[in-house]
Structures are given as structure tokens and as C-alpha cells.
Amino acid sequence: MSALHIKKGSTKHSAYNLRPTFSDVQETHTLAVLVDNEAGVLARVIGLFSGRGYNIDSLTVAEVDHEGHRSRITVVTTGTPQVIEQIKAQLGRIVPVHEVHDLTVEGRSVERELALIKIEGQGEKRVEALRLADIFRAHVVDSTLESFVFQITGTPDKVDAFADLMRPLGLVEVARTGVAALSRGI
Amino acid sequence: MTSQMTGAKMVVQALRDQGVDTVFGYPGGAVLPIYDEVFQQNEIRHILVRHEQGAVHAAEGYARSTGKPGVVLVTSGPGATNAVTGLTDALMDSIPIVVLTGQVPTFMIGSDAFQEADTVGITRPCTKHNWLVKDTNKLSGTIHEAFHVATSGRPGPVLVDIPKDVQFANGSYTPKAKAATTRYQPQVKGDPDTILELVEAIETAQRPVFYTGGGVINSGPAASQLLRELVDATGIPITSTLMGLGAYPASSDKWLGMLGMHGLYEANLAMHGCDLMINVGARFDDRITGRLDAFSPTSRKAHIDIDPSSINKVVRVDMPIIGDIGHVLEDVLRMWKARGRKVNREALHHWWSQIEDWRAVNCLAYKPSAGTIRPQHALARLEALTKDHDRYITTEVGQHQMWAAQYLGFEDPGRWMTSGGLGTMGYGVPASVGVQIAHPDALVINVAGEASWLMNMQEMSTAVQYRAPVKQFILNNERLGMVRQWQELLHGERYSHSWSEALPDFVKLAEAFGCKGILCKDPADLDDAIMEMLDYDGPVIFDCLVEKHENCFPMIPSGEPHNKMLLGEVSTKDAIGASGAVMV
Ligand SMILES: Cc1ncc(C[n+]2csc(CCOP(=O)(O)OP(=O)(O)O)c2C)c(N)n1
Ligand SMILES: [Mg+2]
């Protein structure tokens, strides 16, 4: 459990309350939502965002506790501080939601994303792509004489940067997992 | 101990375990096994409505007038989709409703089977929670959890979708006490530090006001009792939203009347000019706040609400208290008493004299006319002739609804049932039936507009069948009055489709339904006609022909702040002068 244990749906106990809630600044936050892995739970979360007009920048979900049937949804969202507070409170209201953590304000956290990136090409471009992949610590997970599939993990920024570099070198397809995130330390 | 039975039997058993005495419903193919069980027992009364929307509104009327959850049983497909408006209405107004829907058998789900609809998908955004039960062993536990979710925390509608094969299959029954309800346990005790902050604010405030809402009523009778004690002991003025009427008695001198778009002058100006606003179970709805950046600019605000998402949603508050109103008010009262029952007497006295000036404007004054019945007059007379009865009022939506809120007085919670958040025309007729079913000997009146009334009038047939002597008091202006008013004030008097043409003869309609019809158009006959309605032992449709172009005032035009109220005929010149100091 995180040091700043936030009660389900609570705004009062959030460190976030120390900052002005009603401002126009757009902020990007990463939320970790622990839910019962039951039918429709993802639809509830997504429906909340679409129904109330909130943004989803990235969303990942998978069962993390097979015995307890708990899933962890990591959602990256952008909004004013007031909207972010609302999103957390609204998420907290969903019956199968057990915990909502705002990793952006609850101390430091790590964020990682995995991407598969396919490059087509021959000759010099192919060599350059391999060289850059090495710098980014991307692995080759598939190759033919005319193509590579690279696997890269890192922050979304790093994945973006790598994909941008690959574009002129023959990038044809990208698959990204979206962000997974955890708080640092204990 | 668990015992084996069919899913259909379990449904009835679970309802019995939950203490349900009444179900509003409508049968169909996908719920036949459950109806078969309903047939074979006598403990639970089934009320056959005439439309599934009516079933939900009737259940809402039942729930709001009893404090118990309302229960609905309908079939799959069209039965479920017809319930959607009622579910949304109950969600917006936080009314505990449990809807059970039949579904096509599990092996046919997804095949576009006859009367298949994605009921949990369709109703996900209009329920507090919903479930599709695919295993008979989980059915009774789910129904018990559904009741728990509907009634705890901020109440709301829930839905359990039950495929037909699950109804037929055998499974083991989970009794109520064994059902898993732990995952949903909203916080009920408020934060003591913030409660103390509020108590200190009460002790020193110069211009405090209580702004109360439906949450007080939802919290239960104890909350209303505590609110009364707190208001009376502190002497702080109190206003309420449409949803909260009755939590505090209208006959008290502390009562300022309803606030908001069609609220009273003194209530809105008190909100605008206060230095301490204590929001108890209300949600800063846009009908209340008017223009947000000019909403109560000089006040510190406390907000007591069981739903954390209500806090700071639209208005930033200084003292957020998440908890059940009853629990929090108890703490506030105890702390305030323990600290010596202090208030800022001198300032309060001053504040009250300011409020008296506003009251003196008499914003609800109207001149009765000799020729035609003015709607305000009709309601004033209805109030005079019924206020001493054991009375419940429902309404439809429109001008008549606002006039009813203004001119009728409510002394107790649970006596006023109106569609607030969703503003659902067609709510009143079925709601009145639901209320009357719960209170067979009470006087139940639906204050209606002719247009709204037509939207669910089929439920008169339900009223007749079950001998529910509901009184339908229709203020017939032959107009979609509220729409017409907005067109007059905001759309250059272009009355686009806002009149009721080809209206039925309501007296003949009443006779066709097997009720009594009364037509009244002369103010001189009004009292006698109302008495005739009250004396009749059975449902009545009262067609009260009223002034066609009456506007509902006071009115805060949307997008304006509280101090930009339109008052219609009443002059405000002096009062605004007197109040200037507080308002700027
Ligand atoms: C189902 C539904 N449709 C449309 C509206 C919009 N609407 C609000 S008030 C109103 C007119 C109501 O007319 P009536 O019932 O005669 O009441 P009056 O305002 O004349 O008293 C309308 C159309 C609504 N609230 N609900
Ligand atoms: Mg009308």
C-alpha cells in the first residue's frame, strides 16, 4: 500500500488539495485504479470518461491478482486540476473500484511502455536503424531480409523519440501497449 | 444454510428476505418463470402498471414516500428499454430503485434473439450499478448486493438482468445475511477537524444561511430532525432546493422558501449576500447557482455530502465534509452545544432584519382575477383546502411544478415527489400511483400540466384497477407553459410548437378510465370543485382551466446571478436599494 493511502474516492485526504483546485492549467496525471475483474468493469471506466467528457491519453488493463480477480487499470489523463479531482472522485464511486491512486501527486513513480515497431528497408537505412536501436536499447524480435520488428520499452517520451527517428528509416507499423506505472519505493 | 431452488423462486425469496411488500411490473416472455412464482405466493403484492416507464416512476413515488427502495420487475428488450427514462430519473434524484429485468437465455445472448437488448450496456450510464447474472448460484447474492448498493451511500437505481435459463435452473440460495456487501461501504462519519471548523464558523458568522437539499431526506428522518434542531437552536435562516422541500417545515419563521431559478426572492438574495453558506446534502446544481462566477461571492462555504464527487464539482468549497448527513449533523450539533451554543447574536439580528426587508417584497404576491383562474390562485386554494390532510404531492414538469413548489407548504420529508434533476414530463401520474399504493388512506395529489399529464396518462388505468384514489389536479393552460415562457422571454415571442392542440376532453377521458372528471374554469367555483375532488372516494381527473399566458416568477434567467432576478409584477425598486450593501 502506498504511504499516502487515499481512501476510496476521497478528495479531502489528498495531498492534491493543497494546490488550488480551480485553475485553467491543463495537467497530465497517471492514475492507477484497482478494480474487481468482472464483466463490464472496463466499460464502466471508459464510459465514465466518454460520458463526462474527460480525456484518455492512454489506458492499460490486465488482471494482476488472479486469485482475488483484481485488475489494475493505468490511465493517463489530461485536464484542469478540478477535472482531475472529479475524475478520481467519479472513479471512486464505481462499485467494483477498490482504490484510486494518483501516481502523479502521490510521490515519485516509474512509468513504462512497450512498443513493437516495424521497419522496412534495405542497405544503409537498415544499418542506421539497427545502430539507433542499439542506442535506445531496443531489441530485434523479428527480422527478414527487408524488415525488422524492434521491441522497445521505456517512458512514452522515449518511445515517441525512437518512433520519430525510425520514420525516415522506413517505419511502417507501430503497436504500443500504453503506460504501466508503479509508485517508487515502499 | 443454503437451500436449492430455481432462480425464479430465488428472486421471490430474495425480495421477501429484503422485506419487499410491493413490486411494480409488467410481464413478458423473458420473465415468465418469475411471474409464475409471483402468482404462487401472497406476501409480495405485484402492481401491474401500463408502461414500464410508469413502473419505475411508481417505484420512485413509493420509495420517496416510504424511505424504502422501490422494486420493479420487467421483461427483456422493450421492457428494459422502456425503463431507461425512469432509471435516469432515479439516478439524477438519488432514489433507491431495484429493477429486475428478464433477459434471453444465456446461450442466445449476442445472437440478436427475439426481444434481446444489451440491457446492462444500455443501462450502465443510468444506474448506480448493474449486473448480468449468468449463474443461478450467484443470483440471490447479487440481488442482495443490489439492494445494498441501491440503499447505501448516495442512493440510486440498480438493475439486475436475469436470463431466462438462469430463472429455470436450480441453484443454492444465499440468505441476505450471507451475501457479500463489503466491497461497497461508503464513508458515513465526517472528518472531525472540518466539522469543528464549521462549528467555529457558525459561532462567528454574520450572515449565515443553510442551503439544504434532497440529501437530508435521503439520509432518513433522523437527519431532518437534527436539521430542525440545529436551525431552531442557532436561529440561522434556511432555504432548500426543489428536492429538499419538507426536510424543514415551511411553517417555520426560519424558512425562506425554495431557492434557485424559480426560488423566492429572500432565499436567493440570502444566498447571494451570505458570509457563511452551509450546504447540507445539495449539489450546487445549475438551477440553483445561476451564473457560477457571480454565485454567492462573499461567502465561505461548507458542503456536507455523502458523495465525494459532489464536493468541488462545480463550486469550490472551503469546508468539505464527506459523510452521511445524519451522522455529520449529529456531530455538528453535539460540538456546537459542547462549546457553549454560541452564535453572533447581534449580527444575526441584523441579518434577519435585512431578510425581513426582502421578505416584505412578497415576491409570490399575485392578483386573483375575476374572469379566469390564475394558476397561483388554484394552488393557493389547493393548499388552503388540503394542508391539514395527511397529504402527499407529486408533480409533472413545467410551470405548474414550480408554482406547486412555491405555493404549497411541506412540513415533513417524503411528502413531495417531483422530478428534479432530469425534469421528466410524465413522472407525476405514475409517481402518484406509487405513493398511493404505499399510503392507501392518504390524500395523494398530482399537480400536473396538461401536456405532461398526457405523457403517462395510461397509468390512470392502474389507479382504477388497484383502487388508488389519486387526485390529478391539472393546471390546464393549453400550453407547454414553461417552454412558452422561455420563448416569450428569450426567443422573441416566437411560440414554436409550444401549445397543446387537440386536447382531449378530460372529463370524458376520466369517465372512459372509470374515474371521476371535474372541469373548473371559474374562480368562483374553484373551492367547491376542489372540495368535490377531495370528497370523492376514488381517482379524480380535475381539469382546471387556467390563465394561458401566465409566467412563472421569480425567475433568474439562465446565465444570470441570483441578484438579477426577474420578479414579474412585484416591484423591487426599494428592496434592491436596501440590499445593496450586502450584495456587492
Ligand atoms: C419528457 C420531456 N420532454 C420535454 C421536456 C421539456 N419541457 C419542459 S416543461 C415543458 C412543458 C410542460 O407543459 P405542461 O405539462 O403543460 O406544464 P406547464 O409548463 O404548462 O405548466 C416541456 C415540453 C421535458 N421536461 N420532459
Ligand atoms: Mg400546460
Coordinates of N, CA, C and O in Angstrom, one line a residue, chain A residues 7-9 11-12 21-22 36 38 40 43-44 82 86 89-90 93 95-96 98, chain B residues 124 129-130 149 154 183-184 187 191 194 307-309 311-316 322:
Chain A
K7 N -8.2 7.2 0.7 CA -9.4 6.5 0.9 C -10.2 6.5 -0.4 O -10.1 7.5 -1.2
K8 N -10.9 5.5 -0.7 CA -11.6 5.3 -1.9 C -12.5 6.6 -2.2 O -13.3 7.0 -1.4
G9 N -12.2 7.2 -3.3 CA -13.0 8.3 -3.7 C -12.8 9.6 -2.9 O -13.4 10.6 -3.2
T11 N -11.5 13.1 -1.6 CA -10.7 14.2 -2.1 C -10.1 14.9 -0.9 O -9.0 15.5 -1.0
K12 N -10.7 14.8 0.2 CA -10.3 15.5 1.4 C -8.9 15.2 1.8 O -8.1 16.0 2.2
T21 N -7.5 24.2 -6.6 CA -8.3 23.3 -7.4 C -8.9 23.9 -8.7 O -9.0 23.2 -9.7
F22 N -9.2 25.1 -8.6 CA -9.9 25.7 -9.7 C -8.9 26.6 -10.5 O -8.8 27.8 -10.3
D36 N -12.3 -4.9 -9.3 CA -12.6 -6.3 -9.4 C -12.6 -6.6 -10.9 O -13.2 -5.9 -11.7
E38 N -14.3 -8.0 -13.3 CA -15.6 -8.6 -13.6 C -16.1 -8.1 -14.9 O -15.6 -7.0 -15.4
G40 N -17.7 -6.1 -17.7 CA -18.2 -4.7 -17.8 C -17.4 -3.7 -17.1 O -17.7 -2.5 -17.2
A43 N -15.7 -1.2 -19.3 CA -16.7 -0.4 -20.0 C -17.2 0.7 -19.0 O -17.5 1.8 -19.4
R44 N -17.3 0.4 -17.7 CA -17.7 1.4 -16.7 C -16.7 2.5 -16.7 O -17.1 3.7 -16.6
Q82 N -9.2 20.7 -11.3 CA -10.6 20.4 -10.8 C -11.1 19.1 -11.6 O -11.8 18.3 -10.9
Q86 N -12.2 15.5 -10.0 CA -13.5 14.9 -10.4 C -13.4 13.5 -10.9 O -14.1 12.6 -10.5
A89 N -12.7 11.2 -8.1 CA -13.9 11.0 -7.2 C -14.9 10.2 -8.0 O -15.6 9.3 -7.4
Q90 N -15.1 10.4 -9.2 CA -16.0 9.7 -10.0 C -15.6 8.2 -10.1 O -16.4 7.3 -10.1
R93 N -16.4 6.2 -7.1 CA -17.8 5.9 -6.9 C -18.2 4.6 -7.6 O -19.3 4.0 -7.3
V95 N -18.8 0.9 -8.3 CA -18.8 -0.1 -7.2 C -17.7 -1.1 -7.3 O -17.0 -1.4 -6.3
P96 N -17.3 -1.6 -8.5 CA -16.1 -2.6 -8.5 C -14.8 -1.9 -8.3 O -13.7 -2.6 -8.4
H98 N -11.8 -0.5 -6.2 CA -11.4 -0.6 -4.8 C -10.5 0.6 -4.4 O -10.6 1.1 -3.3
Chain B
R124 N -26.0 1.0 -18.2 CA -24.8 1.2 -17.4 C -24.7 2.7 -17.0 O -24.4 3.0 -15.8
H129 N -25.3 0.9 -10.4 CA -24.5 -0.2 -10.8 C -25.5 -1.2 -11.4 O -26.7 -1.1 -11.1
N130 N -25.0 -2.1 -12.2 CA -25.9 -3.2 -12.7 C -25.2 -4.5 -12.9 O -24.0 -4.5 -12.9
V149 N -26.4 -1.8 -2.5 CA -25.9 -0.7 -3.3 C -26.9 0.4 -3.5 O -26.6 1.6 -3.4
R154 N -24.9 7.3 -1.3 CA -25.8 8.1 -2.1 C -26.8 7.1 -2.8 O -26.3 6.4 -3.7
R183 N -17.7 -4.8 -0.3 CA -16.9 -4.0 -1.2 C -17.4 -2.6 -1.4 O -16.7 -1.7 -1.9
Y184 N -18.7 -2.4 -1.1 CA -19.3 -1.1 -1.2 C -19.7 -0.6 0.1 O -20.8 -0.9 0.6
Q187 N -18.2 6.0 3.2 CA -17.9 6.7 4.5 C -19.1 7.4 5.0 O -19.7 8.2 4.3
D191 N -15.3 14.2 8.7 CA -14.0 14.5 9.3 C -14.1 15.5 10.5 O -14.6 16.6 10.3
T194 N -12.8 19.2 10.2 CA -13.6 20.1 9.4 C -14.9 20.4 10.0 O -15.4 21.5 9.9
D307 N -21.4 11.9 -1.0 CA -20.8 11.6 -2.3 C -19.6 12.5 -2.5 O -19.7 13.6 -2.8
P308 N -18.4 11.9 -2.5 CA -17.2 12.7 -2.6 C -17.1 13.4 -4.0 O -16.5 14.5 -4.1
S309 N -17.8 12.9 -5.0 CA -17.7 13.5 -6.3 C -18.6 14.8 -6.4 O -18.5 15.5 -7.3
I311 N -18.4 17.1 -4.1 CA -17.6 18.1 -3.5 C -16.7 18.7 -4.5 O -16.0 18.0 -5.2
N312 N -16.7 20.1 -4.6 CA -15.8 20.8 -5.6 C -16.1 20.4 -7.0 O -15.3 20.6 -7.9
K313 N -17.3 19.9 -7.3 CA -17.6 19.6 -8.7 C -17.8 20.8 -9.5 O -17.3 21.0 -10.6
V314 N -18.7 21.7 -9.0 CA -18.9 23.0 -9.7 C -18.6 24.2 -8.9 O -18.2 25.2 -9.5
V315 N -18.7 24.1 -7.6 CA -18.4 25.3 -6.8 C -17.3 24.9 -5.8 O -17.4 23.8 -5.1
R316 N -16.3 25.7 -5.7 CA -15.2 25.3 -4.8 C -15.6 25.7 -3.4 O -16.1 26.8 -3.1
I322 N -17.3 15.0 4.0 CA -17.8 13.8 3.3 C -18.4 12.9 4.4 O -17.7 12.5 5.3

